[in-house]
CSV table of C-alpha atoms in Angstrom, one decimal:
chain,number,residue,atom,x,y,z
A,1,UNK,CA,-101.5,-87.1,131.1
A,2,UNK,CA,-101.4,-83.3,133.2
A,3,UNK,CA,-97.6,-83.9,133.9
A,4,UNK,CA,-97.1,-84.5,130.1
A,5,UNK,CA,-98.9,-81.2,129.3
A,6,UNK,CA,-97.2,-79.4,132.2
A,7,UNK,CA,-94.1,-80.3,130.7
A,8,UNK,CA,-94.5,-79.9,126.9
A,9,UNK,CA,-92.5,-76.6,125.5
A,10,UNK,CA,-94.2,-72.8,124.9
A,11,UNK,CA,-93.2,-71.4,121.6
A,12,UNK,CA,-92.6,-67.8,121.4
A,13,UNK,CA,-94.4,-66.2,118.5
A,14,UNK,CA,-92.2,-64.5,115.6
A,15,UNK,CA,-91.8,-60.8,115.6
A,16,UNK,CA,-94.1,-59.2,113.3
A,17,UNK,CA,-91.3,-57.7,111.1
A,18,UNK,CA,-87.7,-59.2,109.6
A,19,UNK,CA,-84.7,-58.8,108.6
A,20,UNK,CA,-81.7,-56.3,109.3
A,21,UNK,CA,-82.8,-52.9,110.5
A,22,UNK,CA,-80.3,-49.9,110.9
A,23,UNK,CA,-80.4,-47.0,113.5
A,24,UNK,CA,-81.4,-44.0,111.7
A,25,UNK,CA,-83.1,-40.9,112.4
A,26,UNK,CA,-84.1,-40.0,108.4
A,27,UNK,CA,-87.6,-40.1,107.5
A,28,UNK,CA,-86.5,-41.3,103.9
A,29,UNK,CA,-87.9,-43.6,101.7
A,30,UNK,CA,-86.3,-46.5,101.3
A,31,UNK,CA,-83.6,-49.2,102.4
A,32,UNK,CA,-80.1,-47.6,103.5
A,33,UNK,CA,-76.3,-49.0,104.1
A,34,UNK,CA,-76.1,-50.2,107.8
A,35,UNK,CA,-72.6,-51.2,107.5
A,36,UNK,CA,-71.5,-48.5,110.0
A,37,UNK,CA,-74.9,-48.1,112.1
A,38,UNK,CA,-76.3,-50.2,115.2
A,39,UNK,CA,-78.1,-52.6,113.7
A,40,UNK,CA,-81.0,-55.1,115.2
A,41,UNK,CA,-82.0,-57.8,113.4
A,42,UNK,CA,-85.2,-60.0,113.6
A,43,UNK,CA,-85.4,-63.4,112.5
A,44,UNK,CA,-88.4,-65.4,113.5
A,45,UNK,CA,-88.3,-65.5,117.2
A,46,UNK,CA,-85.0,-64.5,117.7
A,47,UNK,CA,-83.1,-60.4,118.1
A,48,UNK,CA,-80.0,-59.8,117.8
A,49,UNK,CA,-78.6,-56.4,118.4
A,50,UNK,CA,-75.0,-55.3,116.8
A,51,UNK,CA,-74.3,-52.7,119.7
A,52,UNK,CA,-76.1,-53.0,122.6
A,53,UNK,CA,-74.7,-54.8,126.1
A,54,UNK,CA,-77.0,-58.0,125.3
A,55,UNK,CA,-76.2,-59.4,121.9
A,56,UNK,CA,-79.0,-62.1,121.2
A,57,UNK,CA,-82.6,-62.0,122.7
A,58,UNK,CA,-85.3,-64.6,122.2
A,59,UNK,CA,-89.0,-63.5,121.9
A,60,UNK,CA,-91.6,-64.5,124.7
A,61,UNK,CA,-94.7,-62.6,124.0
A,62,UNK,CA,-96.2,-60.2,121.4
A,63,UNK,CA,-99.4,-58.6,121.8
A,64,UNK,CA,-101.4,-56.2,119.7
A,65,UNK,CA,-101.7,-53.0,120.8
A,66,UNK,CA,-103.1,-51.2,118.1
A,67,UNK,CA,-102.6,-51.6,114.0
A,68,UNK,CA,-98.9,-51.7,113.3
A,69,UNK,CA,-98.0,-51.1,117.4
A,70,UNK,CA,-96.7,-54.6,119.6
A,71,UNK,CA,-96.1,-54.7,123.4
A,72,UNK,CA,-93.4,-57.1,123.1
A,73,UNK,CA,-91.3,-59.2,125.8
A,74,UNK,CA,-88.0,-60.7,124.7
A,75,UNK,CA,-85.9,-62.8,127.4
A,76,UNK,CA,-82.0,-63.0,127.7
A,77,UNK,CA,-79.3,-64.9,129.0
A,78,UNK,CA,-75.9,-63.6,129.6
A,79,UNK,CA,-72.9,-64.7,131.7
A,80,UNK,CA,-74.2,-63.0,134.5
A,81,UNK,CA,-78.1,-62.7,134.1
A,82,UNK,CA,-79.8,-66.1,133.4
A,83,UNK,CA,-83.9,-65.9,131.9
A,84,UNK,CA,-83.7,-61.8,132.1
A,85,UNK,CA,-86.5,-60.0,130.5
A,86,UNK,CA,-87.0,-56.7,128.6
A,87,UNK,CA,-90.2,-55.0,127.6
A,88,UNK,CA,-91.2,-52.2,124.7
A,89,UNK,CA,-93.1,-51.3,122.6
A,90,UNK,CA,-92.6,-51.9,118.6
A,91,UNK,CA,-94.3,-49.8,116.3
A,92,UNK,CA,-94.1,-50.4,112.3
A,93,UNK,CA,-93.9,-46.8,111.1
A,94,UNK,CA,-94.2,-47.5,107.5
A,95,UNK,CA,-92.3,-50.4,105.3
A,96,UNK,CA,-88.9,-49.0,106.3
A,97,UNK,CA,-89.3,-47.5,109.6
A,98,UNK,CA,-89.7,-49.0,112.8
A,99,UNK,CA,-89.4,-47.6,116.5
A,100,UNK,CA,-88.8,-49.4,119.6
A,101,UNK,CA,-89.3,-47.3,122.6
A,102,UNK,CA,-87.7,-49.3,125.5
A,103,UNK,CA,-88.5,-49.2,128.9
A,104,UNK,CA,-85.0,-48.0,129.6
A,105,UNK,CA,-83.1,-46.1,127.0
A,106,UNK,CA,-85.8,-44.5,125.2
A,107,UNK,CA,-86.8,-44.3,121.8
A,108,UNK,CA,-84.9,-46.3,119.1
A,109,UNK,CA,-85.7,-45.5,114.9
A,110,UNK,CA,-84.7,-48.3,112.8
A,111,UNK,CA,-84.6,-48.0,109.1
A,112,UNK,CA,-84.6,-51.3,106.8
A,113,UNK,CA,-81.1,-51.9,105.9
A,114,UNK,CA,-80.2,-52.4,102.5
């Protein structure tokens, strides 16, 4: 019975926002055209990211900082990396801006793509 518990799966939880989300420093209302921008993307517990060196991350943890604010843990795999992790922060401005500040590379805006 512990071995069968040891063994069963974790689930990651799902981010707490969705959708395509274009890199944009404009404090505009509204959903804009990402079809020349960096753009991450959150579907359940998966990121992808159209620009950056990892293309697909996979959510590990999520936890509540504060009221619209998400310490967040994704994990990656690439050819040469297997199981890597990444940590930041994820803070939902408003309904069409979002920030991740990243432990390395700073501060990213995100506006909701269109």
């Amino acid at each position: 019975m512990l071995l069968l518990a040891l063994s069963a799966p974790t689930f990651a939880a799902s981010y707490p926002v969705s959708g395509k989300w274009g890199q944009s420093a404009s404090s505009e209302k509204g959903a804009i055209d990402c079809s020349k921008l960096r753009v991450i993307a959150f579907n359940g517990d998966t990121r992808t990211d159209s620009k950056g060196g990892v293309p697909a991350f996979r959510n590990k943890s999520i936890t509540p900082e504060a009221p619209g604010r998400y310490r967040v843990v994704d994990e990656f795999t690439t050819g040469q990396i297997r199981n890597g992790h990444i940590n930041y922060t994820l803070r939902q401005v408003d309904a069409d801006h979002i920030e991740m500040n990243m432990q390395q590379g700073g501060m990213l805006k995100l506006q909701r793509c269109k």
